[in-house]
PDB file of C-alpha atoms in Angstrom:
ATOM      1  CA  ASP G 653       4.715   1.124 -61.503  1.00 50.00           C
ATOM      2  CA  THR G 654       5.529  -2.450 -62.223  1.00 56.00           C
ATOM      3  CA  GLU G 655       3.043  -4.396 -64.350  1.00 91.00           C
ATOM      4  CA  VAL G 656       4.142  -7.701 -62.854  1.00 96.00           C
ATOM      5  CA  THR G 657       2.778  -8.205 -59.359  1.00 97.00           C
ATOM      6  CA  GLN G 658       4.349 -10.567 -56.874  1.00 97.00           C
ATOM      7  CA  THR G 659       2.943 -11.734 -53.513  1.00 97.00           C
ATOM      8  CA  PRO G 660       3.933 -11.883 -50.779  1.00 97.00           C
ATOM      9  CA  LYS G 661       6.724  -9.258 -50.640  1.00 96.00           C
ATOM     10  CA  HIS G 662       8.234 -10.964 -47.618  1.00 97.00           C
ATOM     11  CA  LEU G 663       7.973 -14.585 -46.488  1.00 96.00           C
ATOM     12  CA  VAL G 664       9.574 -16.333 -43.490  1.00 95.00           C
ATOM     13  CA  MET G 665       9.209 -20.082 -43.363  1.00 93.00           C
ATOM     14  CA  GLY G 666      10.566 -23.073 -41.478  1.00 90.00           C
ATOM     15  CA  MET G 667      12.224 -25.985 -43.214  1.00 89.00           C
ATOM     16  CA  THR G 668       9.105 -28.153 -42.809  1.00 89.00           C
ATOM     17  CA  ASN G 669       6.599 -25.599 -44.071  1.00 90.00           C
ATOM     18  CA  LYS G 670       4.807 -25.525 -47.357  1.00 94.00           C
ATOM     19  CA  LYS G 671       4.241 -22.117 -48.939  1.00 96.00           C
ATOM     20  CA  SER G 672       3.692 -20.562 -52.335  1.00 97.00           C
ATOM     21  CA  LEU G 673       4.889 -17.472 -54.159  1.00 98.00           C
ATOM     22  CA  LYS G 674       2.486 -15.905 -56.640  1.00 98.00           C
ATOM     23  CA  CYS G 675       3.010 -13.795 -59.720  1.00 98.00           C
ATOM     24  CA  GLU G 676       0.499 -12.095 -62.005  1.00 97.00           C
ATOM     25  CA  GLN G 677       0.744 -10.058 -65.173  1.00 96.00           C
ATOM     26  CA  HIS G 678      -1.914  -8.606 -67.488  1.00 91.00           C
ATOM     27  CA  MET G 679       0.227  -7.532 -70.401  1.00 91.00           C
ATOM     28  CA  GLY G 680      -0.756 -10.514 -72.522  1.00 89.00           C
ATOM     29  CA  HIS G 681       2.733 -11.980 -72.288  1.00 90.00           C
ATOM     30  CA  ARG G 682       2.956 -15.692 -72.980  1.00 89.00           C
ATOM     31  CA  ALA G 683       6.368 -16.318 -71.451  1.00 89.00           C
ATOM     32  CA  MET G 684       6.886 -16.204 -67.718  1.00 93.00           C
ATOM     33  CA  TYR G 685       9.986 -16.761 -65.653  1.00 94.00           C
ATOM     34  CA  TRP G 686      11.201 -17.470 -62.114  1.00 96.00           C
ATOM     35  CA  TYR G 687      14.600 -16.171 -61.081  1.00 96.00           C
ATOM     36  CA  LYS G 688      16.475 -16.538 -57.786  1.00 97.00           C
ATOM     37  CA  GLN G 689      18.775 -13.753 -56.718  1.00 97.00           C
ATOM     38  CA  LYS G 690      21.253 -13.884 -53.910  1.00 96.00           C
ATOM     39  CA  ALA G 691      22.781 -10.745 -52.432  1.00 93.00           C
ATOM     40  CA  LYS G 692      25.250  -8.951 -54.705  1.00 91.00           C
ATOM     41  CA  LYS G 693      24.692 -11.471 -57.519  1.00 95.00           C
ATOM     42  CA  PRO G 694      22.791 -11.360 -60.813  1.00 96.00           C
ATOM     43  CA  PRO G 695      19.471 -13.202 -61.102  1.00 96.00           C
ATOM     44  CA  GLU G 696      19.734 -16.968 -61.762  1.00 95.00           C
ATOM     45  CA  LEU G 697      17.174 -18.500 -64.044  1.00 93.00           C
ATOM     46  CA  MET G 698      15.060 -21.262 -62.404  1.00 96.00           C
ATOM     47  CA  PHE G 699      12.093 -21.948 -64.709  1.00 94.00           C
ATOM     48  CA  VAL G 700      10.540 -20.646 -67.958  1.00 91.00           C
ATOM     49  CA  TYR G 701       6.958 -21.172 -69.070  1.00 92.00           C
ATOM     50  CA  SER G 702       6.011 -20.559 -72.663  1.00 88.00           C
ATOM     51  CA  TYR G 703       2.330 -20.689 -73.548  1.00 89.00           C
ATOM     52  CA  GLU G 704       1.631 -22.167 -70.126  1.00 92.00           C
ATOM     53  CA  LYS G 705       3.977 -25.082 -70.708  1.00 92.00           C
ATOM     54  CA  LEU G 706       7.279 -25.562 -68.870  1.00 92.00           C
ATOM     55  CA  SER G 707       9.973 -25.054 -71.448  1.00 86.00           C
ATOM     56  CA  ILE G 708      13.081 -24.571 -69.336  1.00 83.00           C
ATOM     57  CA  ASN G 709      13.964 -26.064 -65.957  1.00 88.00           C
ATOM     58  CA  GLU G 710      17.495 -25.153 -64.932  1.00 88.00           C
ATOM     59  CA  SER G 711      18.068 -28.319 -62.869  1.00 89.00           C
ATOM     60  CA  VAL G 712      16.269 -26.794 -59.865  1.00 94.00           C
ATOM     61  CA  PRO G 713      15.778 -29.029 -56.805  1.00 94.00           C
ATOM     62  CA  SER G 714      12.355 -30.660 -56.552  1.00 94.00           C
ATOM     63  CA  ARG G 715      11.612 -28.780 -53.357  1.00 95.00           C
ATOM     64  CA  PHE G 716      10.743 -25.909 -55.750  1.00 97.00           C
ATOM     65  CA  SER G 717       7.656 -26.716 -57.847  1.00 97.00           C
ATOM     66  CA  PRO G 718       6.414 -24.254 -60.500  1.00 97.00           C
ATOM     67  CA  GLU G 719       2.869 -24.041 -61.772  1.00 97.00           C
ATOM     68  CA  CYS G 720       1.300 -21.886 -64.508  1.00 97.00           C
ATOM     69  CA  PRO G 721      -2.498 -22.253 -64.118  1.00 96.00           C
ATOM     70  CA  ASN G 722      -3.253 -19.751 -66.918  1.00 94.00           C
ATOM     71  CA  SER G 723      -1.579 -17.190 -69.144  1.00 91.00           C
ATOM     72  CA  SER G 724      -1.634 -14.501 -66.456  1.00 95.00           C
ATOM     73  CA  LEU G 725      -0.539 -16.419 -63.350  1.00 97.00           C
ATOM     74  CA  LEU G 726       2.630 -18.116 -62.236  1.00 98.00           C
ATOM     75  CA  ASN G 727       3.156 -19.854 -58.910  1.00 98.00           C
ATOM     76  CA  LEU G 728       6.194 -21.266 -57.198  1.00 98.00           C
ATOM     77  CA  HIS G 729       5.368 -23.868 -54.574  1.00 97.00           C
ATOM     78  CA  LEU G 730       7.910 -24.304 -51.812  1.00 96.00           C
ATOM     79  CA  HIS G 731       8.368 -27.355 -49.598  1.00 94.00           C
ATOM     80  CA  ALA G 732      11.101 -28.545 -47.272  1.00 93.00           C
ATOM     81  CA  LEU G 733      13.402 -25.695 -48.129  1.00 94.00           C
ATOM     82  CA  GLN G 734      16.907 -25.228 -46.767  1.00 95.00           C
ATOM     83  CA  PRO G 735      18.363 -22.061 -45.204  1.00 95.00           C
ATOM     84  CA  GLU G 736      20.552 -21.598 -48.325  1.00 96.00           C
ATOM     85  CA  ASP G 737      17.337 -21.137 -50.317  1.00 96.00           C
ATOM     86  CA  SER G 738      16.864 -17.729 -48.661  1.00 97.00           C
ATOM     87  CA  ALA G 739      16.993 -15.181 -51.460  1.00 97.00           C
ATOM     88  CA  LEU G 740      14.969 -12.690 -53.476  1.00 96.00           C
ATOM     89  CA  TYR G 741      12.712 -14.549 -55.898  1.00 97.00           C
ATOM     90  CA  LEU G 742      11.881 -12.574 -58.985  1.00 97.00           C
ATOM     91  CA  CYS G 743       9.108 -13.202 -61.445  1.00 97.00           C
ATOM     92  CA  ALA G 744       9.332 -11.825 -64.982  1.00 95.00           C
ATOM     93  CA  SER G 745       7.379 -11.975 -68.225  1.00 93.00           C
ATOM     94  CA  SER G 746       8.046 -11.289 -71.870  1.00 90.00           C
ATOM     95  CA  ARG G 747       6.639 -11.888 -75.343  1.00 81.00           C
ATOM     96  CA  PRO G 748       7.643 -15.313 -76.554  1.00 68.00           C
ATOM     97  CA  SER G 749      10.476 -15.584 -79.078  1.00 60.00           C
ATOM     98  CA  GLY G 750       9.543 -14.531 -82.578  1.00 55.00           C
ATOM     99  CA  ALA G 751       7.148 -11.874 -81.276  1.00 50.00           C
ATOM    100  CA  GLY G 752       9.501  -8.939 -81.006  1.00 51.00           C
ATOM    101  CA  SER G 753      12.377  -7.681 -78.956  1.00 54.00           C
ATOM    102  CA  GLY G 754      11.328  -9.640 -75.920  1.00 78.00           C
ATOM    103  CA  GLU G 755      12.555  -7.590 -73.064  1.00 88.00           C
ATOM    104  CA  LEU G 756      11.892  -8.902 -69.581  1.00 91.00           C
ATOM    105  CA  PHE G 757       9.407  -7.164 -67.312  1.00 93.00           C
ATOM    106  CA  PHE G 758      10.168  -7.870 -63.645  1.00 95.00           C
ATOM    107  CA  GLY G 759       8.102  -7.841 -60.505  1.00 95.00           C
ATOM    108  CA  GLU G 760       9.372  -6.314 -57.283  1.00 95.00           C
ATOM    109  CA  GLY G 761      10.265  -9.766 -55.939  1.00 96.00           C
ATOM    110  CA  SER G 762       9.457 -11.871 -52.928  1.00 97.00           C
ATOM    111  CA  ARG G 763      12.072 -11.884 -50.184  1.00 97.00           C
ATOM    112  CA  LEU G 764      12.195 -15.383 -48.739  1.00 97.00           C
ATOM    113  CA  THR G 765      13.897 -16.280 -45.436  1.00 96.00           C
ATOM    114  CA  VAL G 766      14.167 -19.942 -44.480  1.00 95.00           C
ATOM    115  CA  LEU G 767      14.824 -20.575 -40.775  1.00 93.00           C
TER     116      LEU G 767
ATOM    117  CA  ALA D 315      26.764 -19.468 -77.398  1.00 73.00           C
ATOM    118  CA  GLN D 316      26.217 -16.050 -75.994  1.00 81.00           C
ATOM    119  CA  SER D 317      27.942 -14.318 -73.129  1.00 88.00           C
ATOM    120  CA  VAL D 318      28.241 -10.904 -71.543  1.00 94.00           C
ATOM    121  CA  THR D 319      31.036  -9.316 -69.515  1.00 96.00           C
ATOM    122  CA  GLN D 320      30.697  -6.261 -67.372  1.00 97.00           C
ATOM    123  CA  LEU D 321      34.182  -4.930 -67.035  1.00 96.00           C
ATOM    124  CA  ASP D 322      33.815  -3.144 -63.679  1.00 96.00           C
ATOM    125  CA  SER D 323      32.218  -4.582 -60.567  1.00 97.00           C
ATOM    126  CA  HIS D 324      32.193  -1.145 -58.873  1.00 97.00           C
ATOM    127  CA  VAL D 325      32.188   2.408 -60.269  1.00 98.00           C
ATOM    128  CA  SER D 326      32.252   5.590 -58.192  1.00 98.00           C
ATOM    129  CA  VAL D 327      31.528   9.020 -59.601  1.00 98.00           C
ATOM    130  CA  SER D 328      30.860  12.444 -58.122  1.00 98.00           C
ATOM    131  CA  GLU D 329      27.371  13.892 -58.489  1.00 97.00           C
ATOM    132  CA  GLY D 330      27.129  15.944 -61.722  1.00 97.00           C
ATOM    133  CA  THR D 331      29.986  14.077 -63.468  1.00 98.00           C
ATOM    134  CA  PRO D 332      29.588  11.619 -66.374  1.00 98.00           C
ATOM    135  CA  VAL D 333      28.861   7.947 -65.874  1.00 98.00           C
ATOM    136  CA  LEU D 334      30.332   5.112 -67.978  1.00 98.00           C
ATOM    137  CA  LEU D 335      29.461   1.496 -67.287  1.00 98.00           C
ATOM    138  CA  ARG D 336      31.128  -0.950 -69.650  1.00 98.00           C
ATOM    139  CA  CYS D 337      29.707  -4.077 -71.190  1.00 98.00           C
ATOM    140  CA  ASN D 338      31.149  -6.449 -73.835  1.00 97.00           C
ATOM    141  CA  TYR D 339      29.163  -9.247 -75.373  1.00 94.00           C
ATOM    142  CA  SER D 340      29.697 -12.368 -77.406  1.00 90.00           C
ATOM    143  CA  SER D 341      27.077 -13.669 -79.790  1.00 82.00           C
ATOM    144  CA  SER D 342      27.095 -15.796 -82.888  1.00 74.00           C
ATOM    145  CA  TYR D 343      24.352 -13.715 -84.453  1.00 75.00           C
ATOM    146  CA  SER D 344      22.870 -10.240 -84.152  1.00 77.00           C
ATOM    147  CA  PRO D 345      21.973  -9.945 -80.500  1.00 83.00           C
ATOM    148  CA  SER D 346      19.315  -8.136 -78.514  1.00 88.00           C
ATOM    149  CA  LEU D 347      21.017  -6.246 -75.679  1.00 93.00           C
ATOM    150  CA  PHE D 348      19.571  -4.626 -72.600  1.00 95.00           C
ATOM    151  CA  TRP D 349      20.585  -2.579 -69.572  1.00 98.00           C
ATOM    152  CA  TYR D 350      18.630  -3.013 -66.319  1.00 98.00           C
ATOM    153  CA  VAL D 351      18.884  -1.126 -63.056  1.00 98.00           C
ATOM    154  CA  GLN D 352      18.142  -2.564 -59.643  1.00 97.00           C
ATOM    155  CA  HIS D 353      17.802  -0.453 -56.512  1.00 94.00           C
ATOM    156  CA  PRO D 354      18.194  -2.179 -53.126  1.00 90.00           C
ATOM    157  CA  ASN D 355      15.562  -4.821 -52.453  1.00 84.00           C
ATOM    158  CA  LYS D 356      13.677  -3.976 -55.623  1.00 88.00           C
ATOM    159  CA  GLY D 357      13.032  -5.728 -58.933  1.00 91.00           C
ATOM    160  CA  LEU D 358      14.923  -4.962 -62.107  1.00 95.00           C
ATOM    161  CA  GLN D 359      13.829  -2.015 -64.259  1.00 95.00           C
ATOM    162  CA  LEU D 360      14.584  -1.757 -67.975  1.00 95.00           C
ATOM    163  CA  LEU D 361      16.736   1.265 -68.801  1.00 97.00           C
ATOM    164  CA  LEU D 362      17.091   0.701 -72.514  1.00 95.00           C
ATOM    165  CA  LYS D 363      17.339  -1.941 -75.190  1.00 93.00           C
ATOM    166  CA  TYR D 364      19.078  -2.542 -78.537  1.00 91.00           C
ATOM    167  CA  THR D 365      17.270  -4.637 -81.088  1.00 83.00           C
ATOM    168  CA  SER D 366      19.128  -4.046 -84.420  1.00 77.00           C
ATOM    169  CA  ALA D 367      17.616  -0.649 -85.125  1.00 74.00           C
ATOM    170  CA  ALA D 368      19.577   2.542 -84.323  1.00 84.00           C
ATOM    171  CA  THR D 369      22.995   1.854 -82.782  1.00 89.00           C
ATOM    172  CA  LEU D 370      22.654   4.781 -80.353  1.00 94.00           C
ATOM    173  CA  VAL D 371      19.875   3.940 -77.933  1.00 95.00           C
ATOM    174  CA  LYS D 372      18.297   6.379 -75.598  1.00 95.00           C
ATOM    175  CA  GLY D 373      16.684   5.203 -72.407  1.00 95.00           C
ATOM    176  CA  ILE D 374      15.003   6.476 -69.310  1.00 96.00           C
ATOM    177  CA  ASN D 375      16.473   8.909 -66.751  1.00 95.00           C
ATOM    178  CA  GLY D 376      18.986  10.354 -69.250  1.00 97.00           C
ATOM    179  CA  PHE D 377      20.877   7.117 -69.900  1.00 98.00           C
ATOM    180  CA  GLU D 378      21.982   6.005 -73.340  1.00 97.00           C
ATOM    181  CA  ALA D 379      24.095   3.276 -74.833  1.00 97.00           C
ATOM    182  CA  GLU D 380      25.870   2.750 -78.116  1.00 95.00           C
ATOM    183  CA  PHE D 381      26.001  -0.626 -79.879  1.00 94.00           C
ATOM    184  CA  LYS D 382      29.462  -1.111 -81.480  1.00 93.00           C
ATOM    185  CA  LYS D 383      29.565  -4.328 -83.441  1.00 91.00           C
ATOM    186  CA  SER D 384      33.274  -3.980 -84.293  1.00 91.00           C
ATOM    187  CA  GLU D 385      34.127  -3.755 -80.606  1.00 94.00           C
ATOM    188  CA  THR D 386      31.331  -6.068 -79.403  1.00 94.00           C
ATOM    189  CA  SER D 387      30.498  -3.448 -76.840  1.00 96.00           C
ATOM    190  CA  PHE D 388      27.337  -1.900 -75.462  1.00 96.00           C
ATOM    191  CA  HIS D 389      28.497   0.657 -72.881  1.00 98.00           C
ATOM    192  CA  LEU D 390      26.013   2.631 -70.790  1.00 98.00           C
ATOM    193  CA  THR D 391      26.546   6.370 -70.339  1.00 98.00           C
ATOM    194  CA  LYS D 392      24.904   9.372 -68.690  1.00 98.00           C
ATOM    195  CA  PRO D 393      26.234  12.910 -68.988  1.00 97.00           C
ATOM    196  CA  SER D 394      25.617  13.912 -65.364  1.00 98.00           C
ATOM    197  CA  ALA D 395      25.188  11.540 -62.446  1.00 98.00           C
ATOM    198  CA  HIS D 396      22.439  12.094 -59.869  1.00 97.00           C
ATOM    199  CA  MET D 397      22.377  10.698 -56.330  1.00 97.00           C
ATOM    200  CA  SER D 398      19.340   8.618 -57.288  1.00 96.00           C
ATOM    201  CA  ASP D 399      21.406   6.758 -59.896  1.00 97.00           C
ATOM    202  CA  ALA D 400      23.215   4.873 -57.181  1.00 97.00           C
ATOM    203  CA  ALA D 401      22.204   1.247 -57.800  1.00 97.00           C
ATOM    204  CA  GLU D 402      23.227  -2.049 -59.410  1.00 98.00           C
ATOM    205  CA  TYR D 403      23.299  -2.142 -63.178  1.00 98.00           C
ATOM    206  CA  PHE D 404      23.074  -5.309 -65.282  1.00 98.00           C
ATOM    207  CA  CYS D 405      23.929  -5.745 -68.911  1.00 97.00           C
ATOM    208  CA  VAL D 406      21.908  -8.571 -70.555  1.00 95.00           C
ATOM    209  CA  VAL D 407      22.042 -10.354 -73.912  1.00 91.00           C
ATOM    210  CA  SER D 408      19.196 -12.491 -75.125  1.00 86.00           C
ATOM    211  CA  GLY D 409      18.776 -15.358 -77.504  1.00 76.00           C
ATOM    212  CA  THR D 410      16.461 -18.252 -78.098  1.00 69.00           C
ATOM    213  CA  THR D 411      16.741 -21.763 -76.767  1.00 64.00           C
ATOM    214  CA  SER D 412      14.202 -24.316 -77.928  1.00 64.00           C
ATOM    215  CA  GLY D 413      11.957 -21.487 -79.116  1.00 64.00           C
ATOM    216  CA  THR D 414      12.045 -19.630 -75.813  1.00 66.00           C
ATOM    217  CA  TYR D 415      13.871 -16.440 -75.033  1.00 68.00           C
ATOM    218  CA  LYS D 416      16.787 -16.967 -72.637  1.00 79.00           C
ATOM    219  CA  TYR D 417      18.581 -14.058 -71.050  1.00 89.00           C
ATOM    220  CA  ILE D 418      22.247 -14.029 -70.126  1.00 90.00           C
ATOM    221  CA  PHE D 419      23.067 -11.583 -67.299  1.00 94.00           C
ATOM    222  CA  GLY D 420      26.351  -9.879 -66.661  1.00 96.00           C
ATOM    223  CA  THR D 421      27.734 -10.003 -63.135  1.00 97.00           C
ATOM    224  CA  GLY D 422      26.597  -6.436 -62.481  1.00 97.00           C
ATOM    225  CA  THR D 423      28.199  -3.073 -61.763  1.00 98.00           C
ATOM    226  CA  ARG D 424      27.474  -1.278 -58.554  1.00 98.00           C
ATOM    227  CA  LEU D 425      27.384   2.461 -59.150  1.00 98.00           C
ATOM    228  CA  LYS D 426      28.168   4.735 -56.227  1.00 98.00           C
ATOM    229  CA  VAL D 427      27.461   8.450 -56.526  1.00 97.00           C
ATOM    230  CA  LEU D 428      29.390  10.733 -54.197  1.00 97.00           C
ATOM    231  CA  ALA D 429      28.001  14.025 -53.017  1.00 94.00           C
TER     232      ALA D 429
END
């Protein structure tokens, strides 16, 4: 069983909608990540939060807005998306650097379809 | 800079025969290396990790990998393939950027297991 929980599992939205993806972990990890994965491709890093502060933004368009309200929660707010944004969105967590091997723990993902 | 190369995009094996998935890495210092498996429409699951301890690493589901510094390789093996092993496999190297772990993914190897 995954220890990173993502909701919803599936989301269909129009280009004018506003929606959010949610991620939760209770492993005490202080680094959390959003990845985007297109079919038959590896995950692409979008954002990294370390100790609830945004530490990496991989030049993601502003229609994606991350939020880390506390050490267990990570949100991705979606607004005015394009059909090419349809993908599997994966949340992951790890111990921050300097605290061990730092493997990533992934959620099951949220499958987003933009019409 | 770090990088990782998965040498085969597709591998087909017969059930009960050995599996070899190849991964080469480049790193300016001693790396942490990981193998992840992804079944269709699922998140990524950690199979095993190398973090500068034993060079032969045993993972879940009978998989193992050997870290060879002289060859900069971290190939994944399994003595006998099972139908349930059919999935996408990613080799990952990690390092720190601005005090945060960053993970470099290979392009993936799709394993097909024939009955």
